[in-house]
Structure formats: C-alpha cells, structure tokens
Coordinates of C-alpha atoms and ligand atoms in Angstrom, one line a residue:
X1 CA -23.2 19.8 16.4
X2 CA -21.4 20.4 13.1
X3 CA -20.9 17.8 10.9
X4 CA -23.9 15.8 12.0
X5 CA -24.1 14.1 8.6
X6 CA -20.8 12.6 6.7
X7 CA -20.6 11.3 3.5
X8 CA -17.2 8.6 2.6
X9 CA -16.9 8.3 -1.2
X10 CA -15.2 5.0 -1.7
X11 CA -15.1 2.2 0.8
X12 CA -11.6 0.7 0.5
X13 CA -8.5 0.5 2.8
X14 CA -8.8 4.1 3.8
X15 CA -12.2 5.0 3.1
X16 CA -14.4 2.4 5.4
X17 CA -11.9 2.8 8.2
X18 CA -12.5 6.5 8.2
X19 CA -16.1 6.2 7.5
X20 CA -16.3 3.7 11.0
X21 CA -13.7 6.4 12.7
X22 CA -16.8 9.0 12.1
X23 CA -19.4 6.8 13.4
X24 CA -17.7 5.3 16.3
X25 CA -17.8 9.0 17.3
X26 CA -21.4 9.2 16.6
X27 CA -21.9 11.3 13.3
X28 CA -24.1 9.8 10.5
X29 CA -22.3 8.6 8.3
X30 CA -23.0 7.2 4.7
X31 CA -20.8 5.3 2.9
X32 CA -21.0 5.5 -1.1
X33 CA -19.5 3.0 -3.2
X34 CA -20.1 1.4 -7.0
X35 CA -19.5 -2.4 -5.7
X36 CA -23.1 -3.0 -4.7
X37 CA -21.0 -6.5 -3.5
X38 CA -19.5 -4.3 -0.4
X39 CA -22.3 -2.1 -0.2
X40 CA -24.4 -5.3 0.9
X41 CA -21.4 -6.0 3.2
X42 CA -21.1 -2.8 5.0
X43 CA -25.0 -3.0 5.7
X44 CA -24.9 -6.4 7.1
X45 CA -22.2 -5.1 9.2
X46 CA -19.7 -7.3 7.8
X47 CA -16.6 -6.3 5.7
X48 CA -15.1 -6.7 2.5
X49 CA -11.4 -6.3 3.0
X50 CA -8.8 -7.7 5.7
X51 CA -7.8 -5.5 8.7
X52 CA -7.4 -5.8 12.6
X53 CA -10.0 -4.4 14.6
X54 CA -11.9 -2.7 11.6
X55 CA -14.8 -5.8 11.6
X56 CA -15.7 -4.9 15.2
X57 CA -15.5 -1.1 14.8
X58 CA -18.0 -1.4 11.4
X59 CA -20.5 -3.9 13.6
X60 CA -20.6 -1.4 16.3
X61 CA -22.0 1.6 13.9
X62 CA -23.7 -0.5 11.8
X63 CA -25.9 -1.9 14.7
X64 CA -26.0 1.3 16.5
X65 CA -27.2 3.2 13.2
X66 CA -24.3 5.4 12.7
X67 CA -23.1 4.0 9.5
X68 CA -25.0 2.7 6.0
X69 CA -23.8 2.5 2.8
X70 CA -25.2 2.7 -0.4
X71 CA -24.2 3.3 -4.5
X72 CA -25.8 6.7 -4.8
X73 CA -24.6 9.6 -3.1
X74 CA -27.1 12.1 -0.5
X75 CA -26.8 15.2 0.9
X76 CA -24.5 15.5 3.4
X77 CA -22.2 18.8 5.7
X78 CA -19.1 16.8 4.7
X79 CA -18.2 14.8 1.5
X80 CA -14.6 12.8 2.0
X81 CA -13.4 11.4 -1.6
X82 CA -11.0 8.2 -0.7
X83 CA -10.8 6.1 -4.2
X84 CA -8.3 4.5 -5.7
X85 CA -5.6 6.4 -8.2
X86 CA -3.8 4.0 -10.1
X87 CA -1.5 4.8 -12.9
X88 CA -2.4 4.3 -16.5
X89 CA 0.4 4.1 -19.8
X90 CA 3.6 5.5 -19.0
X91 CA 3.5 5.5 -14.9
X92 CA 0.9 8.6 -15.3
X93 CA -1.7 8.9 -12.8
X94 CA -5.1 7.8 -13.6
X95 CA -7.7 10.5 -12.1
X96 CA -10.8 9.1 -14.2
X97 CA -12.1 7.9 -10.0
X98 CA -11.4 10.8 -8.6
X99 CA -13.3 12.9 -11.7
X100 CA -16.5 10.5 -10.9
X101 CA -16.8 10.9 -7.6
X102 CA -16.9 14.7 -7.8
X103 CA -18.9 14.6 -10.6
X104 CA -21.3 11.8 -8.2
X105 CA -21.6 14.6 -5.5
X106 CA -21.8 17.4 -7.7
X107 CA -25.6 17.0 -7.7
X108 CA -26.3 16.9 -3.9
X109 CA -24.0 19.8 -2.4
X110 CA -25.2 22.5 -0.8
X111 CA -24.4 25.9 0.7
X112 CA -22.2 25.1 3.9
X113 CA -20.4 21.9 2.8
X114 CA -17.1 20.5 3.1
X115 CA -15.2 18.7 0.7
X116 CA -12.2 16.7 1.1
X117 CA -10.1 14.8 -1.3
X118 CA -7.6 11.9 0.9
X119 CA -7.0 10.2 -2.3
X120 CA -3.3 9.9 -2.9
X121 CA -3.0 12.5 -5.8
X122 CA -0.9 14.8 -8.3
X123 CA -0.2 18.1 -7.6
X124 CA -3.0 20.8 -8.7
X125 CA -5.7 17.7 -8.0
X126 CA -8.2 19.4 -5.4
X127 CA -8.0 22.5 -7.7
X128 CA -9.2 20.7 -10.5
X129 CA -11.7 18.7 -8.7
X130 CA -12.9 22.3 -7.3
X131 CA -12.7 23.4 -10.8
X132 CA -15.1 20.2 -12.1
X133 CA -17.9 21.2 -8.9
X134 CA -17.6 25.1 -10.1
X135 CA -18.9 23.8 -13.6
X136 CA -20.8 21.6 -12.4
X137 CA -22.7 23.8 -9.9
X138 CA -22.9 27.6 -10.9
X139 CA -25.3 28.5 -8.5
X140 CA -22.8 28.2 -5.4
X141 CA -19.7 29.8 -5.1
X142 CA -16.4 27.8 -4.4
X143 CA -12.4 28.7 -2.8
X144 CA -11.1 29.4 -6.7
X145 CA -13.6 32.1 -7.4
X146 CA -14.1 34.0 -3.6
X147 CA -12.0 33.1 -1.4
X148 CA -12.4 32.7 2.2
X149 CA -16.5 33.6 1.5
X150 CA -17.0 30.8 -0.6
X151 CA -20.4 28.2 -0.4
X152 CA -18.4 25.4 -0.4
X153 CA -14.7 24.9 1.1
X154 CA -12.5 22.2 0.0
X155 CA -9.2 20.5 1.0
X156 CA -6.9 17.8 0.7
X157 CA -5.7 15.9 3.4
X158 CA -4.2 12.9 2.8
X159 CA -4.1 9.5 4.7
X160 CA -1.1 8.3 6.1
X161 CA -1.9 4.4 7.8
X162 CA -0.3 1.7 7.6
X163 CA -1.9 -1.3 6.2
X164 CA -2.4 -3.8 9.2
X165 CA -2.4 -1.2 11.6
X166 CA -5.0 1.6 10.2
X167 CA -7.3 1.4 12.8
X168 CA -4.5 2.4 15.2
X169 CA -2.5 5.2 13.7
X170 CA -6.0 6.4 11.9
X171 CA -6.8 8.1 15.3
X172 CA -3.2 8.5 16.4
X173 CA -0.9 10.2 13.3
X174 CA -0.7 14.0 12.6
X175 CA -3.1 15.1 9.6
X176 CA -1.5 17.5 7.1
X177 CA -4.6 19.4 6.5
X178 CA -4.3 21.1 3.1
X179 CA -7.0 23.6 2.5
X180 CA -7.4 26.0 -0.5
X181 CA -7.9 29.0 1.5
X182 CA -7.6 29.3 5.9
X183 CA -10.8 29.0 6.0
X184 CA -11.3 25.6 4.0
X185 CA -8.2 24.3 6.7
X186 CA -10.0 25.5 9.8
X187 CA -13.1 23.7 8.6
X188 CA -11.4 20.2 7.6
X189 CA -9.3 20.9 10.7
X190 CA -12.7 20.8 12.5
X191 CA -14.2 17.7 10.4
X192 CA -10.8 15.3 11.2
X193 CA -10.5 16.7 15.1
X194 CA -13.9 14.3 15.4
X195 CA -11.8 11.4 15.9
X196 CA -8.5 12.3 15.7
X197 CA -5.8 12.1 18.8
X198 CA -3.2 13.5 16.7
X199 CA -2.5 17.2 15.9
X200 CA -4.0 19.0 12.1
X201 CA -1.1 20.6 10.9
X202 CA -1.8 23.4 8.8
X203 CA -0.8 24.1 4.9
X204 CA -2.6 24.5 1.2
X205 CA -3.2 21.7 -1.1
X206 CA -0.9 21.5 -3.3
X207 CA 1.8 21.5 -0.1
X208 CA -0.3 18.8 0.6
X209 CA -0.4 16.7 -1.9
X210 CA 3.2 17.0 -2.2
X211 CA 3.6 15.7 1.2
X212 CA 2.0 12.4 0.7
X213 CA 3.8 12.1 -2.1
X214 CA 7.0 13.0 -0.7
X215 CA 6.6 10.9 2.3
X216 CA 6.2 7.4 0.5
X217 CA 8.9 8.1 -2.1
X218 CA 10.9 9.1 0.5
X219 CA 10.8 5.4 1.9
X220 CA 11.1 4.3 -1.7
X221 CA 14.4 6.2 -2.0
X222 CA 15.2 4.8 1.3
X223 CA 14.5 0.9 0.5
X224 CA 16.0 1.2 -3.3
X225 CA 19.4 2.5 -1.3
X226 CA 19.5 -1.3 0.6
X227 CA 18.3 -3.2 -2.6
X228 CA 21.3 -1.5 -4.5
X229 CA 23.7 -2.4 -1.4
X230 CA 22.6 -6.0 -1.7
X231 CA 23.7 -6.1 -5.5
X232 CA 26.8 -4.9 -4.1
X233 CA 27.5 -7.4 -1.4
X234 CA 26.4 -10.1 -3.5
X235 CA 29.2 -8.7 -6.0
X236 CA 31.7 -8.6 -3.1
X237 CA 30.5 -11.8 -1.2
X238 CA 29.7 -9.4 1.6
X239 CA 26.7 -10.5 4.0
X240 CA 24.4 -7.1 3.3
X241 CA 22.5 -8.3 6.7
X242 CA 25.8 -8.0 8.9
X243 CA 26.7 -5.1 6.5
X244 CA 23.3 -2.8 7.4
X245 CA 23.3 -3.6 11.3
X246 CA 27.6 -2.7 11.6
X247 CA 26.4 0.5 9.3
X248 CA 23.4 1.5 11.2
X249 CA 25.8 1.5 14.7
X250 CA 26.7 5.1 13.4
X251 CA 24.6 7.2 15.1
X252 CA 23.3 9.0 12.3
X253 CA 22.8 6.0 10.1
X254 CA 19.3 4.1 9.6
X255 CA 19.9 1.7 6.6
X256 CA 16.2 -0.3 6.2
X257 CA 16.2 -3.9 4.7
X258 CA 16.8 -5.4 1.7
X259 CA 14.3 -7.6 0.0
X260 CA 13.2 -9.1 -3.6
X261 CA 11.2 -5.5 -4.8
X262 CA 9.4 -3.2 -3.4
X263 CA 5.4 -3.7 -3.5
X264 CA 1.3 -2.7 -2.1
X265 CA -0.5 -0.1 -3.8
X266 CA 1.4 2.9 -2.5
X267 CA 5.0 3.4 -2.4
X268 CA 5.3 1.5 -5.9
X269 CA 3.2 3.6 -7.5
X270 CA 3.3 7.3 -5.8
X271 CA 7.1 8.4 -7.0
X272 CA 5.8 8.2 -10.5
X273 CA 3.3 10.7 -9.6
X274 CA 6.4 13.0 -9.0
X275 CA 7.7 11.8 -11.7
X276 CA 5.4 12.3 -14.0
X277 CA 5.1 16.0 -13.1
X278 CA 8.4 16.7 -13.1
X279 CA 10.5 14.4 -15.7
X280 CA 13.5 16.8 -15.8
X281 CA 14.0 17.3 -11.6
X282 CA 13.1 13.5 -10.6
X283 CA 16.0 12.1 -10.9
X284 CA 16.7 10.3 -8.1
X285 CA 13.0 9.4 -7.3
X286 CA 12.9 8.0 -11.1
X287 CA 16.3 6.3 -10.0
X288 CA 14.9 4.6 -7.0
X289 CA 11.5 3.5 -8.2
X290 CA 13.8 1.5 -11.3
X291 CA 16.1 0.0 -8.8
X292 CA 13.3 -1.2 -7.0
X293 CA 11.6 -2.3 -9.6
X294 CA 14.7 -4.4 -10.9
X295 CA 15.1 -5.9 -7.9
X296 CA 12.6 -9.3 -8.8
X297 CA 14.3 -10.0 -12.3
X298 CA 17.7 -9.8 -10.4
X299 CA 15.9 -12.6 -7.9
X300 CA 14.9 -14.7 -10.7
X301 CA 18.8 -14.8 -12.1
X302 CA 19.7 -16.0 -8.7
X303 CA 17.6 -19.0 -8.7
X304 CA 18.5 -19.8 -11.8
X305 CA 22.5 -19.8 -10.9
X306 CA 21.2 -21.8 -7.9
X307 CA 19.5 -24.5 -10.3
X308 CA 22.1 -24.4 -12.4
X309 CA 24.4 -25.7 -9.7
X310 CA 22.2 -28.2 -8.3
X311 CA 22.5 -30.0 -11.9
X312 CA 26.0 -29.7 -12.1
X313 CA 26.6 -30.6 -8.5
X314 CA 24.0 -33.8 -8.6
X315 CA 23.9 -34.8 -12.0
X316 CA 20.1 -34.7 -12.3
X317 CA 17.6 -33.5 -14.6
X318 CA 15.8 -30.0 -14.6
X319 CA 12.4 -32.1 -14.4
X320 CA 13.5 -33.9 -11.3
X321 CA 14.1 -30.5 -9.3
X322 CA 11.7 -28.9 -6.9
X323 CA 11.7 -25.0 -5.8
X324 CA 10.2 -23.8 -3.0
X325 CA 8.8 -20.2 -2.6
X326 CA 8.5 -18.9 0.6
X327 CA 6.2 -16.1 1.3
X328 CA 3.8 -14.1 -1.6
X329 CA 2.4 -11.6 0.2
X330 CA 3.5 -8.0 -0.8
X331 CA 4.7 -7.5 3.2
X332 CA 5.3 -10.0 6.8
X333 CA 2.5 -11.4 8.2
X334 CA -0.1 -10.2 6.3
X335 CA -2.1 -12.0 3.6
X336 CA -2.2 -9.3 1.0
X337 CA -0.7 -10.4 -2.4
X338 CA -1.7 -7.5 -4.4
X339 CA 1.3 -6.0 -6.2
X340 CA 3.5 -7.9 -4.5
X341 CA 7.5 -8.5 -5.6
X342 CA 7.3 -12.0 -4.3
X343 CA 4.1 -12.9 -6.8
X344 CA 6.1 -11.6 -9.7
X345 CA 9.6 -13.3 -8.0
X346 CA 7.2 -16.9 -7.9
X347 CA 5.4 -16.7 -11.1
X348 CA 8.6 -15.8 -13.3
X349 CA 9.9 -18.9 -11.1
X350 CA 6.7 -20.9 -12.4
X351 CA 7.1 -19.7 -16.1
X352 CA 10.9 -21.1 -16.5
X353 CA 11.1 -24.1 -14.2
X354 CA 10.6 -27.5 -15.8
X355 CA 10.1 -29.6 -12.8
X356 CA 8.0 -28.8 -9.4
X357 CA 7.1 -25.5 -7.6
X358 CA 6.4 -25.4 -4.4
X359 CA 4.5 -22.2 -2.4
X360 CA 4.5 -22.0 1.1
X361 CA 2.2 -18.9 2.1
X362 CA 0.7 -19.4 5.6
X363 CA -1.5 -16.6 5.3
X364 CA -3.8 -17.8 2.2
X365 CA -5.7 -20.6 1.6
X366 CA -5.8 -21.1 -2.1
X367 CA -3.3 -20.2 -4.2
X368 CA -4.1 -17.3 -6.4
X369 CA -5.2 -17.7 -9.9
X370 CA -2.5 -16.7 -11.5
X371 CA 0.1 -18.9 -9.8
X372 CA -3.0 -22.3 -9.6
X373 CA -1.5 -23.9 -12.7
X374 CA 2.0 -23.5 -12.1
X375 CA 2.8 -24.2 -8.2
X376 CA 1.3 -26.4 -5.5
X377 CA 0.7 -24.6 -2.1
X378 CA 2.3 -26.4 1.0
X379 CA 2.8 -26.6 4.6
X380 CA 6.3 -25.4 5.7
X381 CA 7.7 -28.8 6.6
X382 CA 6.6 -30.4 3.9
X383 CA 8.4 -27.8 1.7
X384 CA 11.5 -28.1 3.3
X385 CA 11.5 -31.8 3.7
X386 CA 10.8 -32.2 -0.7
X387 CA 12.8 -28.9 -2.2
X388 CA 16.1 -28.9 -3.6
X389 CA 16.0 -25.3 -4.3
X390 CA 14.8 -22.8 -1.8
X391 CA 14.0 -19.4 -1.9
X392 CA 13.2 -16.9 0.5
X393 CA 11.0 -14.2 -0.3
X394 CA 8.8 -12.7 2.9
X395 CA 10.3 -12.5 6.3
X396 CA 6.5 -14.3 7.8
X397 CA 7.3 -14.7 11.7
X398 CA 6.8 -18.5 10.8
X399 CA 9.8 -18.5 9.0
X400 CA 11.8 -16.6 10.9
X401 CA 11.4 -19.3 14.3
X402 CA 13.1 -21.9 11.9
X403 CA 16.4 -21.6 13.0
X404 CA 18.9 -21.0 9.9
X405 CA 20.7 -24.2 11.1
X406 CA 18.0 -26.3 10.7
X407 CA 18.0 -25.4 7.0
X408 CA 19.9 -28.2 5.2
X409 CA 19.8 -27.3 1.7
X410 CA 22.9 -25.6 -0.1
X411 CA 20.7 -24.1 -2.2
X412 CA 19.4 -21.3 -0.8
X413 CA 18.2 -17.4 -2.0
X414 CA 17.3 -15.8 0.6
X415 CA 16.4 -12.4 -0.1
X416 CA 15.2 -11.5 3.7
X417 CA 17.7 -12.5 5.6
X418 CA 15.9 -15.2 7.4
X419 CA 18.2 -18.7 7.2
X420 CA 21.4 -17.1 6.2
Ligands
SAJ1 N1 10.1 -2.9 2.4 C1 11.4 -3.3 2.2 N2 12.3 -2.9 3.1 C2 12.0 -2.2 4.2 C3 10.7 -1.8 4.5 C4 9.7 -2.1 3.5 O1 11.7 -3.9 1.2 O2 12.9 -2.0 5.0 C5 9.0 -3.2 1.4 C6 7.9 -4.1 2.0 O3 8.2 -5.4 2.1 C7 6.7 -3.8 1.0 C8 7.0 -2.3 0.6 O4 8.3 -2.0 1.0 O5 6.9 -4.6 -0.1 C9 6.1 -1.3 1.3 O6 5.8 -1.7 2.7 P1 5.8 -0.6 3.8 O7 5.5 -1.3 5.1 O8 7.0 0.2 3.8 O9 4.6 0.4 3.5 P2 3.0 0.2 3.0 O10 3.0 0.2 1.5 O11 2.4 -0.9 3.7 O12 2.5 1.6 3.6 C10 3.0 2.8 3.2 C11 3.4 3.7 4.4 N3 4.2 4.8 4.0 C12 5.4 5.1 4.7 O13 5.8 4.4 5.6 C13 6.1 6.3 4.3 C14 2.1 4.2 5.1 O14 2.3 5.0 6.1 C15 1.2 4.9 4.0 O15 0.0 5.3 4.5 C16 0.9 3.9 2.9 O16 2.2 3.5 2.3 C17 0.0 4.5 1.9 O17 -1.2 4.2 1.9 O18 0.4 5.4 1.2

C-alpha cells in the first residue's frame, strides 16, 4: 500500500479534518502541532475546534489507532503542511508558519516522500518551501533541481471546505492538484484519491495557488458588488432585498446578499494576497476588499442616525436608551466570532453608546472578552421586549422565524434583511 504512513502539519480547521479523512480510510496518520493543549485533545480523542461530524470521525481513528498527534514531527511517505497564513503590516502575507513547518520536517524526509502544502498561499510559495528543504537537506534531490527524477516530489493543493460543512465537501469537492513537475501531480493525485469522491484536476503550483486565491476573491468581488448596491438603495430609499431577488429573475443574474462586512479567516484576508503581488493589476480585487471592509463603519452611522431619532422623537436621554445586537458570529448559525463584521459592528456600538447594550447571540454562552464590559448577553425576547434601538446583524434561523410584523420598534437597522 502506498502512503501507509501520513503526517498532517497543523491541526486546525483544515488540517485535523484531513488528518481524520486519512485515517478513517485506514492510513497512519500523525498529526503534528505546537499547541501541546490540542495535542492532548486529539489523543484523548476529543477535539479542539467546533464542526459537525468531525468529533465522531476523530473518536473513530483515535480508538481504532489510526490517528495520534504529537509536537514533534516523524518520518513519514507523505507530509501535508495546513497552518495558518495570516497577514502581517500592510495586508502582506505572513509565511513565518509555513517556513517552520518545513523547516520542522526538513530533518525527517526521506528518499520517496511527498510533500504537500494546502495552506492558503502567495504565488511562488511551494517553490520557496521546496527551495528551504533543498538547503536544508543536500543529500536528496528535489522538483527545482531534477525534475520528474527528483527524491522528494512536492505540490500544492489547496483546500476548498466550507466551514460548518468540511467534513462533507472534504470528501466530495474537486482537488486542484498543483504539482511542480507531472510527476509530483500524479503522486499527490494518488495521496488525495485515499479519501476523496471528487475528481484531482490537474495543473502546477503556482496555477494553483492562484486558484484558491482566485476563487475566494472571486466571492469577495461578488459580496462587495451587493454591499455597494445597499449604499445605493439606502441613498434611493430602495429596498436592496426586493431589489436583488427582481434582479436575479434575469437569467443570467446571481446577485448574493448584502450584510454589515464581510468576515472568517478566508475571503477577508486572501484578495490581499493578490494584492500584495500585484499592486498595479488589482484593482478591482483592492476595490472590493475596501468596500467590504467599509461596510461596518457605514453600520455604525446608521445606528447612530437611528438613536439620534429616538431622542428627538421621545425626548429622552442617551443614557436611558437600550441597543440591541443581534447576531456576532462572523456567518448564520454558527458560533464562530472570529473576524467577524458583526463583533466590530457591536463593539464600535459598545464604545459610543452612553446607555445599555444588549447582545443576543444564541450560539455562545459567554460573551467574548472583548465585548464583557460593554454589553450584556440576552435571550431574544427579552431583547426585544427592553430595546429601543435594534439592530440586525446575522441572519441566525432564530431570527429569521420572528415574523417582521411582530417587530414593534421603529427603530430598526437591519442589515440582513430579516424584519424588514
Ligand atoms: N457573505 C455575505 N453575503 C453573501 C455570502 C456571504 O455577506 O451572500 C459573508 C458571510 O456572512 C461571511 C463571509 O461572507 O461573513 C464569508 O462567508 P462564506 O460563507 O462566503 O465563506 P467562508 O469564509 O465560510 O468560506 C469560504 C469559502 N469560499 C468560497 O465560497 C469561494 C470556502 O469554500 C473556502 O474553503 C473557505 O472560504 C476557505 O477556507 O478559504
């Protein structure tokens, strides 16, 4: 069997699902990660981040032995890199994880292995990571120097999930298999074929790594094009919601939804990688990304105006007036805040407002640090029963079975659509 032995560097989102994908199919895999926290997890056969199905799929191959973890990398056929590139200064990706973790692995390849960067990247990023191995290891011979005869082959193929249904469209989505020569593709083609029920489609890396790219700026481009309409409407006193669904009637229209920014760790942060590379040509992408971007501060205005007419149209004092937030997670119906526009939209909210905040989040339990001080975390009812001021900012399903009739306020900013 080839590929008995697989090594996951970076046990994240991405990383632990694939690592379980592997094992559910019965390879050995070993999972390598600096939080000793989650490494102590993973072994107990618990996890460390919030998913559907993935708990069940890492008990399963941590009871039947197919999956460990552990902070120090082995020897292993196959060496998948999946950590985390933020961006650093000026929107410029930050490659200092991905540099570690070949520099972790350097030490333990051997003639035969595979090496696979998923980690959402730059272009020219599996060339320098094969560049950093080559130094690191002259006795083997890598893509860059031989070609197709090379000791080690490496690729990048990037992931493509979506968060709340990885474990899903893990085993179900094409792969764009980016190797550095043919040979480096047939093998990863070979490696992801293990578990996956979608087809390897075929390229080099740096096609590659352009194509993640391009995919999630591509829906950035897409979502800053409905913010921008809803400054628009608001301008005209045009409903954006009737607006997109009478637009997207034209058979070759698909307008997607407005909302207060755009947030998660991916299509926020991967344009800039395009960006970054290519200042002069990224226009558009640039464009996008700063629409999106604006779209919380524009929020904030909005409930300001709103508050602003309360006092006039009541007579009361800014301390006597309560806002209510709904929704902080960075998408519906998860419980993810990370990044997300409607933390920003609630905590700018928190900083200004003189009297009460209320947060209605039904996903979370505690309110988050950042917003503990500032706002008081409360059932639905109750938050629609005390606020004079409401705002809108996640389309949860429990928001969306309150009928917009039963919403009695006047003041409303309802940046999803839900209650008006
Ligand atoms: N959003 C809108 N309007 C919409 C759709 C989304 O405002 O019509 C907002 C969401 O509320 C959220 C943000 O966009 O704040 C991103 O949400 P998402 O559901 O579009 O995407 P993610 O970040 O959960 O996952 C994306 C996916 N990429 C694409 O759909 C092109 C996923 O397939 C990628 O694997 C993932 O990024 C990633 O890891 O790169």
């Amino acid at each position: 069997m080839s590929f008995e032995t697989i090594s996951v560097i970076g046990l994240g989102y991405i990383g632990l699902p694939t690592a379980a994908a592997f094992a559910s199919r019965r390879r050995q895999v070993i999972g390598i990660d600096i939080n000793q926290g989650a490494v102590d997890t993973i072994n107990r056969g618990e996890i460390h981040i919030v998913e559907p199905e993935l708990d069940r799929v890492v008990k399963a191959a941590v009871e039947g032995g197919h999956l460990r973890a552990s902070t120090t990398p082995v020897e292993a056929d196959a060496f998948l890199i999946a950590v985390p590139t933020p961006f650093k200064g000026e929107h410029e990706p930050d490659m200092a994880f991905v540099q570690a973790a070949a520099r972790s692995i350097a030490p333990v390849l051997k003639k035969g292995a595979l090496v696979v960067l998923e980690s959402t990247s730059p272009v020219g990023a599996t060339e320098e990571v094969a560049a950093c191995l080559a130094a690191l290891r002259p006795d083997l011979t890598f893509p860059q120097q031989v070609g197709e005869s090379a000791d080690v082959n490496i690729a990048y193929c990037p992931e493509r999930v979506l968060p709340g249904k990885i474990m899903v469209e893990l085993f179900k989505n094409d792969r764009v298999i980016g190797g550095m020569t043919p040979a480096c593709s047939a093998r990863a083609s070979e490696l992801y074929k293990i578990f996956l029920e979608g087809e390897c489609v075929v390229t080099n890396s740096r096609t590659a790594e352009l194509c993640k790219l391009t995919e999630n700026s591509f829906r950035d481009v897409n979502i800053a094009f409905a913010n921008e309409l809803s400054l628009i409407c608001d301008q005209q006193d045009i409903n954006v919601w009737e607006l997109i669904r009478l637009a997207n009637r034209h058979p070759r229209v698909n307008i997607l939804q407005p909302g207060p920014g755009v947030g998660g760790h991916c299509i926020a942060v991967d344009p800039w990688f395009i960006v970054a590379q290519n200042p002069a040509q990224a226009r558009l992408i640039r464009t996008a990304r700063e629409v999106n971007d604006s779209k919380p501060h524009w929020v904030l205005e909005k409930v300001k105006a709103a508050v602003a007419d309360c006092l006039m149209a009541t007579g009361r004092q800014p301390e006597s007036i309560r806002i209510a937030c709904f929704g902080l997670a960075f998408k519906p119906d998860i419980d993810d805040l990370r990044e997300s526009p409607a933390m920003e939209v609630a905590h700018a909210i928190g900083q200004w407002q003189r009297g009460e905040l209320l947060i209605v989040e039904p996903n979370i339990h505690h309110l988050p640090a950042k917003l503990a001080d500032k706002g008081r975390l409360v059932g639905l009812n109750e938050a629609l029963e005390q606020a004079d001021v409401l705002v809108m900012l996640v389309d949860h399903q429990a928001f969306k079975a309150i009928p917009g009739t039963d919403i009695k306020q006047p003041w409303l900013v309802d940046t999803k659509g839900v209650w008006r």
